[in-house]
Coordinates of C-alpha atoms in Angstrom, one line a residue:
X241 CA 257.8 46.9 -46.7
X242 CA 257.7 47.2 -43.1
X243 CA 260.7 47.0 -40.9
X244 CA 260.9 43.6 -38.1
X245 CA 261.5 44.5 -34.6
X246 CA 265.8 44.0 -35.5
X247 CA 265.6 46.4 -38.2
X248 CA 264.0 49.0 -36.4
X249 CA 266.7 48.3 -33.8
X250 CA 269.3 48.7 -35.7
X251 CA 268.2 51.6 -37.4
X252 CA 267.6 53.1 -34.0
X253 CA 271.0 52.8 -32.6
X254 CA 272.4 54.2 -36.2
X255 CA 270.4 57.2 -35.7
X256 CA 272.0 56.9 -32.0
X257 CA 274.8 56.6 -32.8
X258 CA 275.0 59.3 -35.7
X259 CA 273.5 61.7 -33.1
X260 CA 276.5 60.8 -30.4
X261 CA 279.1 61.6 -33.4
X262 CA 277.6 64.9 -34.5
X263 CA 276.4 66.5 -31.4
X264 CA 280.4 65.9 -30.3
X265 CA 281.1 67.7 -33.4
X266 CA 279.2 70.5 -33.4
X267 CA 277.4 70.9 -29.8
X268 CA 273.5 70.2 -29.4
X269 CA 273.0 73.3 -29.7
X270 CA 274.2 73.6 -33.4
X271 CA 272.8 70.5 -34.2
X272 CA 270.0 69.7 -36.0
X273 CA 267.5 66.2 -36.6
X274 CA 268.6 66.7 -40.7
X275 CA 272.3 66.9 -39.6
X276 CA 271.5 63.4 -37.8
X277 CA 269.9 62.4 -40.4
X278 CA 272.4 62.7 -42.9
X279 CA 275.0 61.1 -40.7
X280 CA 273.6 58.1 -40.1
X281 CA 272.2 57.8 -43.4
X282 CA 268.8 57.5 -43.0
X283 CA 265.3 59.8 -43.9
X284 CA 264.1 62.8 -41.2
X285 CA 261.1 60.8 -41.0
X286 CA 262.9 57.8 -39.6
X287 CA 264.1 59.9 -36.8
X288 CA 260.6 61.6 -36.0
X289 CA 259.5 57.9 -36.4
X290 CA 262.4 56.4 -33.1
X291 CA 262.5 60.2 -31.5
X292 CA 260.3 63.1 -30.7
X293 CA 262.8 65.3 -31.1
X294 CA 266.2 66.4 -30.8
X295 CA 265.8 66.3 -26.6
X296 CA 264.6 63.3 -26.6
X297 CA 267.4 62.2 -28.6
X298 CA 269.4 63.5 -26.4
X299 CA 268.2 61.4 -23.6
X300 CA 268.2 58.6 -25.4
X301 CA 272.2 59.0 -26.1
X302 CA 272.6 59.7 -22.3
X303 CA 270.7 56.6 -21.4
X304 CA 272.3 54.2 -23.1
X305 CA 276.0 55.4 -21.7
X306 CA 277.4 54.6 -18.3
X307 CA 278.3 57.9 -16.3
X308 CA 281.7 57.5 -14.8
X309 CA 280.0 58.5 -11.6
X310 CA 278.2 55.4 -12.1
X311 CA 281.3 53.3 -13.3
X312 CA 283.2 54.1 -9.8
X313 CA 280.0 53.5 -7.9
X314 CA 279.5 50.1 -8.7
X315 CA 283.7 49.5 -8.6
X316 CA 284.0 50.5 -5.3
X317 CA 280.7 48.9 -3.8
X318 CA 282.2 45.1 -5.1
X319 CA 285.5 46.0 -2.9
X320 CA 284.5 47.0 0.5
X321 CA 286.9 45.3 3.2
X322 CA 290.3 46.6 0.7
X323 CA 292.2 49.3 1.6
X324 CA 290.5 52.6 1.5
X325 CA 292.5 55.2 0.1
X326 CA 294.3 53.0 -2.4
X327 CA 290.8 51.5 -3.6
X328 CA 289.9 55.2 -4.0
X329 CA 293.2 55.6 -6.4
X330 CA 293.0 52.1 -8.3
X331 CA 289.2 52.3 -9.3
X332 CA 290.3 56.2 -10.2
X333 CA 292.4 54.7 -12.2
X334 CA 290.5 51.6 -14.2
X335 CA 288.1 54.1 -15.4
X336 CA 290.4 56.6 -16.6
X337 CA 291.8 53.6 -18.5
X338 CA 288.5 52.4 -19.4
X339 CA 286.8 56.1 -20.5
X340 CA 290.0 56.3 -22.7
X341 CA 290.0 53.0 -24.4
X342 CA 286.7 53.6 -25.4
X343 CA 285.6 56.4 -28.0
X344 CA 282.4 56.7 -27.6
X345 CA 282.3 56.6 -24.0
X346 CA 285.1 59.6 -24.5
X347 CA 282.3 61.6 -26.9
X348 CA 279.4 61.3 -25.0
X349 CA 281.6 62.3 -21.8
X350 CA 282.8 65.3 -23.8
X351 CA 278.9 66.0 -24.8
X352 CA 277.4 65.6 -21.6
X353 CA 280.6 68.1 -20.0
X354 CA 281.3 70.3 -22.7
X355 CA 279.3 70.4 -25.6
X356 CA 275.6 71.0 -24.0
X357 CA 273.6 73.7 -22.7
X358 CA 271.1 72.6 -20.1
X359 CA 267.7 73.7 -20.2
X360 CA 264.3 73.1 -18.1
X361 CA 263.6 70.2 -21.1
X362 CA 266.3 68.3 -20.3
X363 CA 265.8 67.7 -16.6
X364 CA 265.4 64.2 -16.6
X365 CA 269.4 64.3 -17.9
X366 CA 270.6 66.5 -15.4
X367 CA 268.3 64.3 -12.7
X368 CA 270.3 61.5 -13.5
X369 CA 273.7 63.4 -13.4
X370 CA 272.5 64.4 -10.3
X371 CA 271.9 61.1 -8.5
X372 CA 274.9 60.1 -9.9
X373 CA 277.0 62.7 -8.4
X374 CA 275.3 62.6 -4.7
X375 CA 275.9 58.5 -5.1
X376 CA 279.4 59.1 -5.9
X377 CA 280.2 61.6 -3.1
X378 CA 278.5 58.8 -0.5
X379 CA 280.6 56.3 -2.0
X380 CA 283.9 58.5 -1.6
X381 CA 282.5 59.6 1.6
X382 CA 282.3 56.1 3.4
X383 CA 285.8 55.4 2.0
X384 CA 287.5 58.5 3.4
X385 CA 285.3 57.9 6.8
X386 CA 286.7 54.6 6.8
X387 CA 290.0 55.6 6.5
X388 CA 289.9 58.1 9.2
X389 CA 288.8 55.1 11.2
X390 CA 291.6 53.4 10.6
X391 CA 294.1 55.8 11.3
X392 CA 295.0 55.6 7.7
X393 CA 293.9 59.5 6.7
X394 CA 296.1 62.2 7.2
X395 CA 295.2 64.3 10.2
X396 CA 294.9 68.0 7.9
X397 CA 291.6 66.4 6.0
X398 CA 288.5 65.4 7.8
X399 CA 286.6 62.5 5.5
X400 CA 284.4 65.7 3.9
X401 CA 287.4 67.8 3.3
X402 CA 289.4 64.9 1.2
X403 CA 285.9 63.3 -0.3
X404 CA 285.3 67.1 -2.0
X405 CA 289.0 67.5 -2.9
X406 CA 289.5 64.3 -4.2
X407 CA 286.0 64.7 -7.1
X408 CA 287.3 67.8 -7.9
X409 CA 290.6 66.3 -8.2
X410 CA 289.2 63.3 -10.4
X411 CA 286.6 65.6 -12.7
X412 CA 288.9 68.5 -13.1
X413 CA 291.6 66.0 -14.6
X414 CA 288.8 64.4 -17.0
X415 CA 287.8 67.8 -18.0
X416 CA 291.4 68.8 -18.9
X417 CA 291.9 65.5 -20.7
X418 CA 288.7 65.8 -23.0
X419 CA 289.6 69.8 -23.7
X420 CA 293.2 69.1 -24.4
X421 CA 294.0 65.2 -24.8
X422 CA 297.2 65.8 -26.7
X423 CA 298.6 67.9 -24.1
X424 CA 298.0 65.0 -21.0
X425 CA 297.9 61.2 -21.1
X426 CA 294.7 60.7 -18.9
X427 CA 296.3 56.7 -18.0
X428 CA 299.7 58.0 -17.1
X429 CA 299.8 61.7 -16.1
X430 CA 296.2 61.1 -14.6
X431 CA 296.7 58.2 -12.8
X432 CA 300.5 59.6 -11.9
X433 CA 298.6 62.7 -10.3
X434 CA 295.8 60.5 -8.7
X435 CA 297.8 58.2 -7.1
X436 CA 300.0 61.0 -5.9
X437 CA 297.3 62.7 -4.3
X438 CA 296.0 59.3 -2.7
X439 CA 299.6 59.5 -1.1
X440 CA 298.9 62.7 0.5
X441 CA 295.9 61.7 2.0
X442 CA 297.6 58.9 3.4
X443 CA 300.9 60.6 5.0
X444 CA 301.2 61.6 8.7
X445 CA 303.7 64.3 8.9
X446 CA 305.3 64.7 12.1
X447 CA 304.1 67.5 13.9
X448 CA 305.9 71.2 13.4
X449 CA 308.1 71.0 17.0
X450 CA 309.2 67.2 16.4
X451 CA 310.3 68.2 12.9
X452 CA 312.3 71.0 14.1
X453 CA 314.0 68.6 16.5

C-alpha cells in the first residue's frame, strides 16, 4: 500500500530524528544507515528511499536546526536603537536559556561541535556554518562599533578586539557546557560569566596617574 504525502513525512522526520539521537551517541563517523534504521524503527530501504546516504542525512539534520549563530542574528537585528553592550549580554543570554531548554537543539549542537569530522562531502554544512559565523561577527561587530560611538566601550578594546573576544567568550562557554554539563549551569554560571564580561567592556577605569592620586 503506498504511503500519502503525511506518512512519508512522518516517516521522514522519524528517520531524522533517529539519526539526530544516534549520531549524538556514537559520532557520524561510527554511525551507520542500519544503526538509523533500527532506531527509528523503520526498514534500510526506507532510508535509501528519504536519503542518499548517510551525508545527506546529515544535511538534512543540520537543515532543519537553527544554528545559534543564526538564533543571535535575528535577536539582535529586531533590537537596534537598545543599549549595545547589554543587548550583546541579554540575547547571549536568551539563547543559552533557549539551547538548554531544548534537547534536541542541545544534540544537534553537540553533533555539529563535537561529534563530526568534516570532509570535502559535507561542504554545503560547513558553508552554512560559515555564513553563519561571518553574519554573526558583523552583527557583534556593529554593536561593539556602536558602543564605541557612544562612549559606552571601554577604551583598552577597539570594536574588533571585544567582537573577537566576546565569540570566543560565548562559543568557548557553549563548548564547555556540552562537554561537561554537570560541572557548569550554562543559564546561571554562563550568563553569570557573560554578563560579567559585558561589564568589562563597559567600565572606564581611570587612568594609571589619577588612580595613584
Amino acid at each position: 500500500m503506498r504511503k500519502t504525502k503525511a506518512e512519508a513525512e512522518k516517516t521522514r522526520d522519524q528517520i531524522l530524528d533517529a539519526a539526530e539521537r544516534v549520531f549524538f551517541e556514537r559520532g557520524v563517523a561510527r554511525s551507520s544507515l542500519d544503526d538509523i534504521a533500527r532506531a527509528a524503527g523503520v526498514t534500510r530501504g526506507a532510508v535509501y528511499w528519504h536519503f542518499t546516504n548517510k551525508v545527506d542525512l546529515f544535511l538534512a539534520m543540520q537543515e532543519r536546526a537553527r544554528l545559534p549563530q543564526e538564533e543571535l542574528c535575528a535577536c539582535i537585528a529586531q533590537c537596534p536603537d537598545l543599549d549595545p553592550l547589554r543587548e550583546a549580554g541579554d540575547r547571549v543570554c536568551d539563547i543559552f536559556r533557549t539551547i538548554a531548554s531544548d534537547e534536541s537543539q542541545t544534540r544537534v549542537l553537540a553533533i555539529l561541535l563535537m561529534r563530526c569530522e568534516y570532509t570535502d562531502e559535507m561542504a554545503d554544512a560547513i558553508r552554512r556554518q560559515d555564513e553563519a559565523d561571518c553574519s554573526l561577527d558583523a552583527q557583534f561587530g556593529v554593536l561593539f562599533a556602536l558602543a564605541r560611538e557612544r562612549g559606552r566601550l571601554n577604551a583598552a578594546f577597539t570594536p574588533e578586539l571585544a567582537q573577537g573576544a566576546f565569540r570566543a567568550l560565548v562559543f568557548g562557554l557553549l563548548r564547555r557546557w556540552l562537554e561537561a554539563p554537570e560541572d557548569m549551569d550554562l543559564t546561571t554560571r554562563g550568563c553569570a560569566i557573560v554578563q560579567a564580561f559585558v561589564a568589562a567592556l563597559a567600565s572606564s577605569p581611570a587612568p594609571a596617574q589619577e588612580a595613584a592620586a
